[in-house]
Coordinates of C-alpha atoms in Angstrom, one line a residue:
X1 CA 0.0 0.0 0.0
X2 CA 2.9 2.6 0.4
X3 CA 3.0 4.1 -3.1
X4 CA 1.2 6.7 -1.7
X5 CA 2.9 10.5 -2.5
X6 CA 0.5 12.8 -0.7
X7 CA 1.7 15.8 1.3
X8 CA 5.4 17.2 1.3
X9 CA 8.5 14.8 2.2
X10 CA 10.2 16.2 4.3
X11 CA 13.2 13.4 4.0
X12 CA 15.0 12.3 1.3
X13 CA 13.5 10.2 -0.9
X14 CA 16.4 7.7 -0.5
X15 CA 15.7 7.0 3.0
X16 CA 11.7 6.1 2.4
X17 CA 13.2 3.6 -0.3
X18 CA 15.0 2.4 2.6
X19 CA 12.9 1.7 4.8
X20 CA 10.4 0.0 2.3
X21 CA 13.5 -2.5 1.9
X22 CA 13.6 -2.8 5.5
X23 CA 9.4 -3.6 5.5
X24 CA 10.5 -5.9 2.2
X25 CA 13.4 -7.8 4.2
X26 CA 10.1 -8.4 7.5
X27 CA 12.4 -5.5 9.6
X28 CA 9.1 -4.4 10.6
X29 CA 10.2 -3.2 14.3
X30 CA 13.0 -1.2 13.0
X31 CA 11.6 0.0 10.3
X32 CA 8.8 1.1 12.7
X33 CA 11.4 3.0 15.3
X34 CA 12.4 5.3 12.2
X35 CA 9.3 6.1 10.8
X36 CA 7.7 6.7 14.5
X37 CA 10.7 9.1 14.8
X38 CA 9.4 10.8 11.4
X39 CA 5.7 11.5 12.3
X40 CA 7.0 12.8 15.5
X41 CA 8.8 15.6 13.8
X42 CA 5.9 15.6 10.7
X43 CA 2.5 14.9 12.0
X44 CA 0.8 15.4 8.6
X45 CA 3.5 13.4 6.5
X46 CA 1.2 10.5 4.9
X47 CA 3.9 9.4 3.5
X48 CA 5.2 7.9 6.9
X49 CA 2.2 7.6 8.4
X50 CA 1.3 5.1 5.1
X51 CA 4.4 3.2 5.8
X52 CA 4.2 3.0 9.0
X53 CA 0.4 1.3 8.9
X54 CA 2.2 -1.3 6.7
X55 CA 4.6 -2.3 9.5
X56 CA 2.0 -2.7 11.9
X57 CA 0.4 -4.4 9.4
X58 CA 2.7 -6.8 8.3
X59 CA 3.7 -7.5 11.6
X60 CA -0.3 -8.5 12.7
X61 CA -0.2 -5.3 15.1
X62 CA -3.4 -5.3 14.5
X63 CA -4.7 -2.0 16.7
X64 CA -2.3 1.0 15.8
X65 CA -2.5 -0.5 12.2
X66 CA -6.7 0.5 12.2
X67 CA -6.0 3.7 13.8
X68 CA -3.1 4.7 10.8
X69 CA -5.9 3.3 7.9
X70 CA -8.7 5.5 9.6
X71 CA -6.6 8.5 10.1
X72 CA -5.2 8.0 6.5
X73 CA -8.8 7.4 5.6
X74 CA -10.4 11.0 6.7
X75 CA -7.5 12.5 4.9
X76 CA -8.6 11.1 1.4
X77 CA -12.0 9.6 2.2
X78 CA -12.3 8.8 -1.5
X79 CA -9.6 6.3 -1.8
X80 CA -10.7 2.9 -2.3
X81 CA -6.9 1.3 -1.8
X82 CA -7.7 3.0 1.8
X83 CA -10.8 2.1 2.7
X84 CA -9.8 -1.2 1.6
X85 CA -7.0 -1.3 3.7
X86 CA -9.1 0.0 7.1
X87 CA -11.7 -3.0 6.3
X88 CA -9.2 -5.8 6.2
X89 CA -7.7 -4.5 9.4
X90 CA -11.4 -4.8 10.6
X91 CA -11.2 -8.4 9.5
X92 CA -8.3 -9.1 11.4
X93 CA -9.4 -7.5 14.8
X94 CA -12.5 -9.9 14.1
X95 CA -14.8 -7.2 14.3
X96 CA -16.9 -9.1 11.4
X97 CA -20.4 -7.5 12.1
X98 CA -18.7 -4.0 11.1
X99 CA -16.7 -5.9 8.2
X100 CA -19.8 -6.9 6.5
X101 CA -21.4 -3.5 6.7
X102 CA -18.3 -1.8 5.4
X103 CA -17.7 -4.6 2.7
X104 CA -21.0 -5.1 1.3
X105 CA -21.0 -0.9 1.1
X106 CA -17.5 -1.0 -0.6
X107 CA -18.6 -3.4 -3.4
X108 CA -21.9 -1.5 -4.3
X109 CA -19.6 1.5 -4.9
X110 CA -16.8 0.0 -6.4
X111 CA -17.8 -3.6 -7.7
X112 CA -16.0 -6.8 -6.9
X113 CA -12.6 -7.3 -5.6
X114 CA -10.2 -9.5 -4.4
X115 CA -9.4 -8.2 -1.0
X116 CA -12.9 -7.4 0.0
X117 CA -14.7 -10.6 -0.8
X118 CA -12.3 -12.3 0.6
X119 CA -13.0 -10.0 4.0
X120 CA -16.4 -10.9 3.5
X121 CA -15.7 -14.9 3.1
X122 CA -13.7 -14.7 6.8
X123 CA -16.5 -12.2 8.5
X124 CA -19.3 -14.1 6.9
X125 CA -18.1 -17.6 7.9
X126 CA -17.1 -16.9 11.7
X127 CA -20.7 -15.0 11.8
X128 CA -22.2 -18.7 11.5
X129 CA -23.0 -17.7 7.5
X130 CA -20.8 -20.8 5.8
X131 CA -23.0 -20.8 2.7
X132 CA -22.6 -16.8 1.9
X133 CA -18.5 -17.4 2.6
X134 CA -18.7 -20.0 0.0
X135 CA -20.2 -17.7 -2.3
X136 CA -18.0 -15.0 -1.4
X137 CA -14.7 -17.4 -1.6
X138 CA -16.3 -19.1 -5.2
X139 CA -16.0 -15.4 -6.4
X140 CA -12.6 -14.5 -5.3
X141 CA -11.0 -17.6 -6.3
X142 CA -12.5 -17.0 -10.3
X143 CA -10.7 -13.7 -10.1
X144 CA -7.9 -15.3 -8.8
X145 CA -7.7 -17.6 -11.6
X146 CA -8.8 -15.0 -14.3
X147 CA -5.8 -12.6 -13.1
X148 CA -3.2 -15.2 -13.4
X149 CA -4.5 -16.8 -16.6
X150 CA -4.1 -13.3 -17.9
X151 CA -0.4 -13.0 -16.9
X152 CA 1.0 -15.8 -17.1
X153 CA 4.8 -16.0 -17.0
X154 CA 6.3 -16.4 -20.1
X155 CA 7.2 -20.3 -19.6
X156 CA 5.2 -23.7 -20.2
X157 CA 5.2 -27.1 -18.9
X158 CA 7.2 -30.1 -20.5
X159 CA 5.1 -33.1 -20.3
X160 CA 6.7 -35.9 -18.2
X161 CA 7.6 -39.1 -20.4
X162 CA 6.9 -42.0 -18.2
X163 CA 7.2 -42.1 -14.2
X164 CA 9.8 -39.7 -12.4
X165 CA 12.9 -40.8 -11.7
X166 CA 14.2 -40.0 -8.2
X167 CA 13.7 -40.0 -4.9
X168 CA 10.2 -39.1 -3.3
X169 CA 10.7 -36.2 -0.8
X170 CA 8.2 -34.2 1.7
X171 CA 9.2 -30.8 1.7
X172 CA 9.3 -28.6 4.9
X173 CA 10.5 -25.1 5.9
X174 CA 11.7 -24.5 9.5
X175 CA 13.0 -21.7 10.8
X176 CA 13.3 -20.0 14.1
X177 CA 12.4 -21.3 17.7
X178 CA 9.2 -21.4 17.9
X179 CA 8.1 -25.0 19.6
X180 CA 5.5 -26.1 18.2
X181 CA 7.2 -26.0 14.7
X182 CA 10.6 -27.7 16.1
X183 CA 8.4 -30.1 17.7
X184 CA 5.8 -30.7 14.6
X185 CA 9.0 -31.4 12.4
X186 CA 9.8 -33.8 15.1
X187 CA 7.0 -35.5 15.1
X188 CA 6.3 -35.5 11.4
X189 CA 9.5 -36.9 10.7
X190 CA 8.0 -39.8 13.1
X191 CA 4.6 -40.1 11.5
X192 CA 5.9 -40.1 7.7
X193 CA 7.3 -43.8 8.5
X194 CA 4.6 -45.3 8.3
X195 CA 2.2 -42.8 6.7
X196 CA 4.3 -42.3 4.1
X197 CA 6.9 -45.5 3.6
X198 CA 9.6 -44.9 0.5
X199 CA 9.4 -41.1 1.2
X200 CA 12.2 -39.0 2.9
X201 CA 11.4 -35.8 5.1
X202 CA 13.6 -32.6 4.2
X203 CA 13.6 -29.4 6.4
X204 CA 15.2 -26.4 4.8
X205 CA 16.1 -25.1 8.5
X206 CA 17.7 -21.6 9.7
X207 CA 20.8 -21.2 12.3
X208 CA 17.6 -20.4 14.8
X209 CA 16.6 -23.5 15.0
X210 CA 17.1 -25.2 18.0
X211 CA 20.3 -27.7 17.9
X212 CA 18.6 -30.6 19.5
X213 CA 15.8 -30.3 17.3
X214 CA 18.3 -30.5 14.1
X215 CA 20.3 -33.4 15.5
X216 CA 17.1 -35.4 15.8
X217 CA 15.9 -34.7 12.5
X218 CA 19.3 -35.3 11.1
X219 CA 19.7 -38.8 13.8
X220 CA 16.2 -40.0 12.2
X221 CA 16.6 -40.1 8.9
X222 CA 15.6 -36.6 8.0
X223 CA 17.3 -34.7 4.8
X224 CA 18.5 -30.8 6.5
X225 CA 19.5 -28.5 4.4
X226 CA 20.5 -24.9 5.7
X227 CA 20.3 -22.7 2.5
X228 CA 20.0 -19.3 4.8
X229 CA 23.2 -18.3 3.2
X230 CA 22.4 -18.5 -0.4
X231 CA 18.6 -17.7 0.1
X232 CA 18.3 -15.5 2.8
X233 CA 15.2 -14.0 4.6
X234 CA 12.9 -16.6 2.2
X235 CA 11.4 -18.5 5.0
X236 CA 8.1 -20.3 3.8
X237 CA 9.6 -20.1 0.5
X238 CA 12.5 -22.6 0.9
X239 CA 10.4 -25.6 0.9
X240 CA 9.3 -24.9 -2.9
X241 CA 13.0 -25.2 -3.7
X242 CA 13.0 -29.4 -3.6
X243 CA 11.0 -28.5 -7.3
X244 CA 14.3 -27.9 -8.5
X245 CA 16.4 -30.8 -7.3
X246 CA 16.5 -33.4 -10.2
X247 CA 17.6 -36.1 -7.8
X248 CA 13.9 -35.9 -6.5
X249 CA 11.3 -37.7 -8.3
X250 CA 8.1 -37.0 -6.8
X251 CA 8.0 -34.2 -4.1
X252 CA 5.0 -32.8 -1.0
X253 CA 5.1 -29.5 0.4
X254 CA 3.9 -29.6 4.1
X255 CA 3.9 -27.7 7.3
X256 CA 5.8 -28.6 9.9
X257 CA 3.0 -27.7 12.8
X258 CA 0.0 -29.6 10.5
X259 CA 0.2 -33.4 10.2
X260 CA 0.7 -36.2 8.1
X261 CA -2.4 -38.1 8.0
X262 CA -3.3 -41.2 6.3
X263 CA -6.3 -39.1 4.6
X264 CA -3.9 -36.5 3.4
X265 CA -2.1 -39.9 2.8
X266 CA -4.7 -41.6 0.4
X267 CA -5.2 -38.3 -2.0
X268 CA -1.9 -38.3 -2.8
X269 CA -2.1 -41.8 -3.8
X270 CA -5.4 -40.5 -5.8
X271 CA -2.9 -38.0 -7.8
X272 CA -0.3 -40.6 -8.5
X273 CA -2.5 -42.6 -10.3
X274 CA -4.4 -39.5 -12.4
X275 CA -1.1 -39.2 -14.1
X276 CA -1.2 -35.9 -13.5
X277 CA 2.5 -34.5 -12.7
X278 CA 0.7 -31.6 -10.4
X279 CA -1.2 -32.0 -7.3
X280 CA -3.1 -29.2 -5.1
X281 CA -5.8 -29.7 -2.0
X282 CA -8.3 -27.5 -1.1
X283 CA -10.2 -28.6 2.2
X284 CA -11.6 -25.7 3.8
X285 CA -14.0 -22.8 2.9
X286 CA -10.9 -20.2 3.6
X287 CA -8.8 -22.6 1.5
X288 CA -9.5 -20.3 -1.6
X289 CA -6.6 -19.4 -2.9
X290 CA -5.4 -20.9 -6.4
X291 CA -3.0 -23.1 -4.7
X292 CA -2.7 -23.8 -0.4
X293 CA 1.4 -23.4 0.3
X294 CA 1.1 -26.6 2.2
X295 CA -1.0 -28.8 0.7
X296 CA 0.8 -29.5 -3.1
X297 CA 2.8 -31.9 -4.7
X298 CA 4.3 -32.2 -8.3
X299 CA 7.3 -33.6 -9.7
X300 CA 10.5 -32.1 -11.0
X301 CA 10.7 -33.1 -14.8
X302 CA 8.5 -30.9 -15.8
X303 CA 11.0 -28.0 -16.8
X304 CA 9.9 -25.5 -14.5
X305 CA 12.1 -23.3 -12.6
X306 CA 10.8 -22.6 -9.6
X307 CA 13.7 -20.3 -8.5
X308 CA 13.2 -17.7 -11.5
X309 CA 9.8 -18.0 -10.5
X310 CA 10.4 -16.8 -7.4
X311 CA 12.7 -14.5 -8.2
X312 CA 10.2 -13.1 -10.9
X313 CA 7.5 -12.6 -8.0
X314 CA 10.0 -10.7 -5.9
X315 CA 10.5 -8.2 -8.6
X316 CA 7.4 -6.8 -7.6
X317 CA 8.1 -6.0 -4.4
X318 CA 6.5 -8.2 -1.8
X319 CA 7.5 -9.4 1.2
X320 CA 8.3 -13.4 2.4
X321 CA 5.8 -13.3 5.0
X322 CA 2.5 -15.4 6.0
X323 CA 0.4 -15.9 2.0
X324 CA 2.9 -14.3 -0.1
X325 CA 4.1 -18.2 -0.4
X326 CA 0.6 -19.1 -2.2
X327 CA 0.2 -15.4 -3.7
X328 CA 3.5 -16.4 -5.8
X329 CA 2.0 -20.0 -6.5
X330 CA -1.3 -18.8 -7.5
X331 CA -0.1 -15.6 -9.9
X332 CA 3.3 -17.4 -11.2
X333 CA 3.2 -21.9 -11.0
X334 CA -0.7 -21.9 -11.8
X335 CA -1.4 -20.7 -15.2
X336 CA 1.6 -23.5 -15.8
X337 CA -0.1 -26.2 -14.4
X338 CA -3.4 -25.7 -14.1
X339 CA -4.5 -28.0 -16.8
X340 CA -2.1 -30.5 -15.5
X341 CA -2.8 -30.4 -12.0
X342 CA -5.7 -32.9 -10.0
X343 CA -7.1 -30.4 -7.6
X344 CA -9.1 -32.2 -4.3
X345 CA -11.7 -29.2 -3.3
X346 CA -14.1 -29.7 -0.7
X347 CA -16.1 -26.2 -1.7
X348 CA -14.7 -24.8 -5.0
X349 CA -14.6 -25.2 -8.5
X350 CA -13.2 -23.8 -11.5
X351 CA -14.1 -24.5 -15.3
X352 CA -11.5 -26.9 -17.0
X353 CA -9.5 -28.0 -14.0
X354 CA -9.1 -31.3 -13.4
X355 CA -11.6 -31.4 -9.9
X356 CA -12.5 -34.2 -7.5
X357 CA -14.7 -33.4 -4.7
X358 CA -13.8 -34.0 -1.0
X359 CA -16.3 -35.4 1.3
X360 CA -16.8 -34.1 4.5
X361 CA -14.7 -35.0 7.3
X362 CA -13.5 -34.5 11.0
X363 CA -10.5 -30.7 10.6
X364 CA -9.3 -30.5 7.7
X365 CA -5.7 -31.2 5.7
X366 CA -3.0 -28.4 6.5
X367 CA -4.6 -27.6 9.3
X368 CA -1.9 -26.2 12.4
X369 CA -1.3 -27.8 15.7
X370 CA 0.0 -24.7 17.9
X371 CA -1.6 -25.4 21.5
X372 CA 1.8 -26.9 22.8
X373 CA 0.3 -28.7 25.7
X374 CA -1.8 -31.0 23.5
X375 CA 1.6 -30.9 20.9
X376 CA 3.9 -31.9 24.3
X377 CA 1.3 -35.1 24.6
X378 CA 1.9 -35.9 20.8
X379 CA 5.7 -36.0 21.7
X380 CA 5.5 -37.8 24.7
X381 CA 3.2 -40.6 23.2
X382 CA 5.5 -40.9 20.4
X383 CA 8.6 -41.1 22.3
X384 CA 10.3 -38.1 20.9
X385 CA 12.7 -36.9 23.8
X386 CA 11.6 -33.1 24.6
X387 CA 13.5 -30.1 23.8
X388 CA 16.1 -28.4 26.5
X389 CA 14.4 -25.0 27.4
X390 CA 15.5 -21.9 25.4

């Protein structure tokens, strides 16, 4: 949101591009410090103040972020990228009653759009509507689609000749010392064994990571790989790198605090024997985005280069943080794939993709285990020792 040139700058221009690489690199608390220090000094620089709600934003701060999108709202009441940006913050303070208002409002003026339905698919759902979220989710993933059908990057899938070669490999990123995730890897790593017999667990880790946690991923048969040097600051991102590993045949991407399942388990199975070289499951009315970051498979000899991919979708600007992963997926690996790819959909569909319907059943694939009591029992039924404290 902070291409916004309103109002004088009273800094150089160099040091707002510097602190937009700072909100780029997920520096959100120092790039925070110095723009608080500006509005000090200019209370009516939007500029800042713009910047500055994007810090709070990105970094889920959810309460000054509101009061920055209304105050930068009353300055330019008739800028939709602003009133847009005040009604997702609603969303995320779950003030949903005041979401829908303010939504519904916003499309009669403006028409449909991506950000606001999907506002309207969270409010509507956790106000007891699931029917209207569908709707509103149906609608948002079509644009989705139409957007990157329209820009597709300028590359195409080779079609595999015969079965992959290689080994099969679940994918996971793992980074920082958060427990639940150390511990999920653990106990993933444990599950896959017999869930997933044949197929090897990689983490692409960082140096936070706790050292016992590595050791016993790298005691138990797990493949780590700590690519911080050549890919820094990527996080989420790392996992989609097994793509480009030609000693890989057939590859998952996971997250480390969901589970393996044998459900999850039995749809793969499904998309190994559709042929298809591309795999992606969507299994819950927010799962509306083209392609869930933790919930796809494909295989690597399909001449796709996921890296360039990447590296094209960072061109633009965006962060690494929580849904760029499946923003990147959706706008730059879909259009490639999409009529090569078995989707499993419990809610959605879209017109010439490959679609089998998911029955309803107990949570839902992807879904994150982060109470870390009821995670500490997982570990302690499993026999995974527990980690020292931090």
């Amino acid at each position: 949101m902070s291409d916004l040139l309103s109002g004088t700058l009273p800094q150089p221009a160099e040091r707002y591009n510097a602190i937009r690489s700072l909100l780029r690199a997920g520096k959100n608390d120092e790039a925070i410090v110095q723009l608080c220090a500006i509005t000090v000094s200019y209370p009516q620089n939007l500029v800042a103040k713009e910047l500055l709600f994007d810090a709070f934003f990105q970094k889920r701060d959810w309460e000054p972020a509101l009061a920055l999108a209304e105050e930068l709202n009353r300055h330019q009441p008739d800028n939709a990228r602003l009133e847009k940006a005040r009604i997702a913050t609603l969303t995320n303070l779950k003030r949903y009653d005041e979401t829908i208002v303010q939504a519904s409002r916003y499309i009669e003026r403006h028409g449909d759009d991506l950000t606001i339905l999907d506002t309207l698919k969270v409010a509507t759902f956790y106000t007891g509507k699931a029917n209207e979220a569908i709707r509103y989710g149906q609608r948002a993933l079509e644009l989705r689609d139409a957007e990157a059908c329209n820009n597709p990057p300028p590359f195409s899938l080779k079609e595999p000749d015969g079965p992959p070669s290689g080994a099969n490999v679940i994918s996971f990123s793992l980074w920082g010392t958060a427990p639940f995730y150390s511990y999920g890897a653990m106990i993933n790593l444990v599950l896959s064994r017999t869930i997933y017999p044949g197929w090897t667990c990689r983490f692409y880790v960082d140096a936070a990571v706790p050292p016992a946690c590595v050791a016993f991923l790298r005691e138990n048969g797990g493949d780590v790989r700590n690519i911080e040097d050549e890919y820094p600051s990527v996080g989420l991102f790392q996992r989609f790198l097994v793509m480009n590993d030609r000693t890989v045949g057939r590859f998952l991407v996971r997250d480390c605090d969901a589970r393996l399942s044998a459900g999850e388990a039995d749809l793969v199975r499904q998309w190994i024997e559709s042929g298809y070289p591309f795999h992606a499951v969507r299994d819950h009315v927010m799962h509306n985005e083209l392609m869930i970051g933790c919930t796809w498979a494909g295989r690597t000899d399909c001449g796709i280069d996921i890296v360039e991919l990447m590296r094209r979708y960072f061109k633009f600007g965006p962060t690494a943080k929580y849904g760029h992963d499946q923003r990147m997926l959706g706008l730059m690996l879909w259009p490639l794939i999409r009529n090569r790819c078995l989707v499993h959909d419990r809610h959605y569909r879209l017109p010439g993709v490959h679609t089998v319907p998911l029955s309803e059943h107990k949570g839902h694939f992807g879904a994150g285990h982060q109470n870390l009591a009821a995670v500490l029992t997982e570990v302690d039924r499993l026999g995974i020792p527990r980690l020292p404290p931090a």
